Amino acid sequence: MKKLVFISLVAAGAIALPAAAQAQSTDSNKPEVTIGAQVGRHNLGIDLGDLDADNGEFDDLNIKDTGTIYGGFAAVDFPLGENLFAGVEGNASLGDGPIEAEYGVSGRLGFRTEGGAKIYARGGYQWVDLDIENLTGVSEDFLDDNGISTPDVGGDYLVGVGVEVPVSKVVLRANVDTIAFDTLRGTVGVGIKF
């Protein structure tokens, strides 16, 4: 169902692209709001290599630490002169594999090219809701029956870089982020400027 919703959003963006291709004048001093959909891959960076090097006790534990995420974002950017801008962005995604959901907020600081493309760095905080059973291959019933408590939501600081390319009111974008330099998260998306 999540994939169907995302595909529908992307298709709607693709249909709207030709209609939005007519250039419209904008006031460069006004905040720019962008809302859109995104899809990506998130590698959680879990490595048991150091733990099982000596005795091999984790050899049977099957860690699946990469999942696909589907979600949305909203950003507001404020001009800081002719080419610089600062803004804030929020995101929320559902996932598959080891990721049930993730959500966060970040600040953005970047440069706008003469053609309107934005290149930026961002920093903020990101929470990840894990599917422990899918991540480890160990059933939640087994963990509960044996009194093993495993936290399934974690969060830490996020840093990353991104680029947005406008086509009138439609924005195509790509981001690469890390959470605490432990994970690697790449997303692509399409949004509409207001």
Coordinates of C-alpha atoms in Angstrom, one line a residue:
M1 CA 0.0 0.0 0.0
K2 CA 2.8 2.4 0.9
K3 CA 4.4 1.8 -2.5
L4 CA 1.1 2.4 -4.3
V5 CA 0.7 5.8 -2.5
F6 CA 4.2 6.9 -3.3
I7 CA 3.9 5.8 -7.0
S8 CA 0.7 7.8 -7.2
L9 CA 2.3 10.9 -5.8
V10 CA 5.2 10.6 -8.2
A11 CA 2.9 10.1 -11.1
A12 CA 0.8 13.1 -10.1
G13 CA 4.1 15.1 -10.0
A14 CA 5.1 13.9 -13.5
I15 CA 1.7 14.8 -14.9
A16 CA 1.8 18.2 -13.3
L17 CA 5.4 18.9 -14.7
P18 CA 4.4 20.0 -18.2
A19 CA 1.6 22.3 -16.8
A20 CA 4.0 23.8 -14.4
A21 CA 6.7 24.5 -17.0
Q22 CA 5.4 28.0 -17.7
A23 CA 7.7 30.5 -15.9
Q24 CA 6.1 32.6 -13.2
S25 CA 7.6 35.6 -11.5
T26 CA 8.2 35.4 -7.8
D27 CA 9.2 37.9 -5.2
S28 CA 12.7 36.9 -4.2
N29 CA 12.3 38.4 -0.7
K30 CA 9.4 36.2 0.3
P31 CA 9.9 32.8 2.1
E32 CA 9.6 29.8 -0.2
V33 CA 7.6 26.8 0.9
T34 CA 8.1 23.4 -0.6
I35 CA 6.0 20.3 0.1
G36 CA 6.7 17.0 -1.5
A37 CA 7.2 13.2 -1.5
Q38 CA 10.4 11.3 -1.3
V39 CA 11.8 7.8 -1.4
G40 CA 15.2 6.4 -0.4
R41 CA 17.4 3.8 1.2
H42 CA 18.7 3.9 4.7
N43 CA 21.6 1.7 5.8
L44 CA 21.7 1.6 9.6
G45 CA 25.4 0.6 9.6
I46 CA 25.1 -2.2 12.1
D47 CA 28.3 -4.3 12.2
L48 CA 28.7 -7.3 14.5
G49 CA 32.1 -8.0 13.1
D50 CA 33.9 -6.8 16.3
L51 CA 31.6 -8.8 18.6
D52 CA 31.9 -12.2 17.0
A53 CA 35.6 -12.0 16.0
D54 CA 36.8 -14.0 19.0
N55 CA 34.2 -16.7 19.6
G56 CA 31.7 -16.6 16.8
E57 CA 28.7 -16.5 19.1
F58 CA 26.8 -14.1 16.7
D59 CA 27.3 -16.2 13.6
D60 CA 23.7 -17.3 13.5
L61 CA 22.3 -13.8 14.0
N62 CA 21.0 -12.5 10.6
I63 CA 21.2 -8.7 10.7
K64 CA 19.3 -6.9 7.9
D65 CA 20.2 -3.3 8.4
T66 CA 19.1 -1.6 5.2
G67 CA 15.5 -0.6 4.3
T68 CA 13.6 1.5 1.8
I69 CA 11.8 4.5 3.1
Y70 CA 8.7 6.3 1.6
G71 CA 7.4 9.6 2.9
G72 CA 7.1 13.3 2.6
F73 CA 8.8 16.5 3.5
A74 CA 8.0 20.2 4.0
A75 CA 10.6 23.0 3.9
V76 CA 10.5 26.8 4.3
D77 CA 13.5 28.8 3.0
F78 CA 14.2 32.4 3.7
P79 CA 16.5 34.5 1.5
L80 CA 19.7 35.9 3.0
G81 CA 20.7 38.3 0.3
E82 CA 20.8 37.5 -3.4
N83 CA 22.1 34.0 -3.4
L84 CA 22.2 32.7 0.2
F85 CA 19.2 31.2 2.0
A86 CA 18.4 29.6 5.4
G87 CA 15.5 27.4 6.2
V88 CA 13.9 24.6 8.2
E89 CA 12.7 21.2 7.0
G90 CA 10.6 18.4 8.5
N91 CA 10.3 14.9 7.2
A92 CA 8.3 11.7 8.0
S93 CA 8.6 8.3 6.3
L94 CA 7.3 4.8 6.6
G95 CA 9.8 2.0 5.8
D96 CA 10.3 -1.6 5.1
G97 CA 12.8 -4.1 6.4
P98 CA 14.3 -3.0 9.6
I99 CA 12.7 0.4 9.6
E100 CA 9.1 0.9 10.6
A101 CA 9.1 4.7 10.4
E102 CA 11.4 7.7 10.7
Y103 CA 10.9 11.4 11.2
G104 CA 12.9 14.5 12.0
V105 CA 13.6 18.1 11.6
S106 CA 16.6 20.0 10.3
G107 CA 17.9 23.5 9.6
R108 CA 19.2 24.2 6.1
L109 CA 21.8 26.7 4.9
G110 CA 22.7 27.0 1.2
F111 CA 23.4 28.8 -2.0
R112 CA 21.0 29.4 -4.9
T113 CA 22.4 29.4 -8.4
E114 CA 21.4 31.9 -11.1
G115 CA 19.2 29.2 -12.6
G116 CA 17.4 28.7 -9.3
A117 CA 18.9 25.4 -8.2
K118 CA 19.7 25.1 -4.5
I119 CA 22.8 23.5 -3.0
Y120 CA 22.7 23.2 0.8
A121 CA 24.0 21.6 4.0
R122 CA 21.6 20.6 6.7
G123 CA 21.7 19.6 10.3
G124 CA 19.1 18.5 12.8
Y125 CA 17.7 15.5 14.7
Q126 CA 16.2 12.3 13.3
W127 CA 14.3 9.5 15.0
V128 CA 14.1 6.0 13.7
D129 CA 11.5 3.4 14.7
L130 CA 13.0 0.0 14.2
D131 CA 11.4 -3.3 13.5
I132 CA 13.5 -5.5 15.8
E133 CA 12.2 -8.8 14.5
N134 CA 12.9 -7.9 10.9
L135 CA 16.3 -6.4 11.9
T136 CA 17.6 -9.4 13.8
G137 CA 15.5 -12.3 12.7
V138 CA 14.6 -13.0 16.3
S139 CA 10.8 -13.0 17.0
E140 CA 9.4 -10.4 19.5
D141 CA 7.6 -13.3 21.3
F142 CA 11.0 -14.9 22.0
L143 CA 12.4 -11.6 23.3
D144 CA 9.2 -11.0 25.5
D145 CA 9.2 -14.6 26.8
N146 CA 12.8 -14.4 27.9
G147 CA 12.4 -10.9 29.5
I148 CA 14.7 -9.3 26.9
S149 CA 13.9 -5.6 26.5
T150 CA 15.1 -4.0 23.3
P151 CA 14.6 -0.3 22.6
D152 CA 12.9 0.1 19.2
V153 CA 13.1 3.9 18.8
G154 CA 16.3 5.7 18.6
G155 CA 17.4 9.2 17.6
D156 CA 20.5 11.3 17.2
Y157 CA 21.8 14.3 15.3
L158 CA 21.5 14.3 11.5
V159 CA 23.9 16.0 9.1
G160 CA 23.8 16.0 5.3
V161 CA 23.9 17.7 2.0
G162 CA 21.3 18.2 -0.8
V163 CA 20.4 19.7 -4.1
E164 CA 17.1 21.0 -5.4
V165 CA 16.5 21.7 -9.1
P166 CA 13.3 23.7 -9.9
V167 CA 11.1 23.4 -13.0
S168 CA 8.7 26.3 -12.4
K169 CA 6.7 25.3 -9.3
V170 CA 8.0 21.7 -9.3
V171 CA 11.2 20.8 -7.5
L172 CA 13.3 17.7 -8.1
R173 CA 15.7 16.9 -5.2
A174 CA 18.3 14.6 -3.8
N175 CA 19.8 14.3 -0.3
V176 CA 22.5 12.3 1.3
D177 CA 22.5 12.2 5.2
T178 CA 24.0 10.4 8.1
I179 CA 22.7 10.0 11.6
A180 CA 25.6 10.5 14.0
F181 CA 28.0 9.3 11.3
D182 CA 26.7 5.8 12.0
T183 CA 24.2 5.4 9.2
L184 CA 23.9 6.4 5.5
R185 CA 20.6 7.7 4.1
G186 CA 20.0 8.7 0.5
T187 CA 16.7 10.1 -0.7
V188 CA 15.2 11.5 -3.9
G189 CA 12.0 13.4 -4.2
V190 CA 9.6 15.7 -6.0
G191 CA 7.9 18.7 -4.5
I192 CA 5.7 21.7 -5.3
K193 CA 6.8 25.3 -4.4
F194 CA 4.2 27.7 -2.9

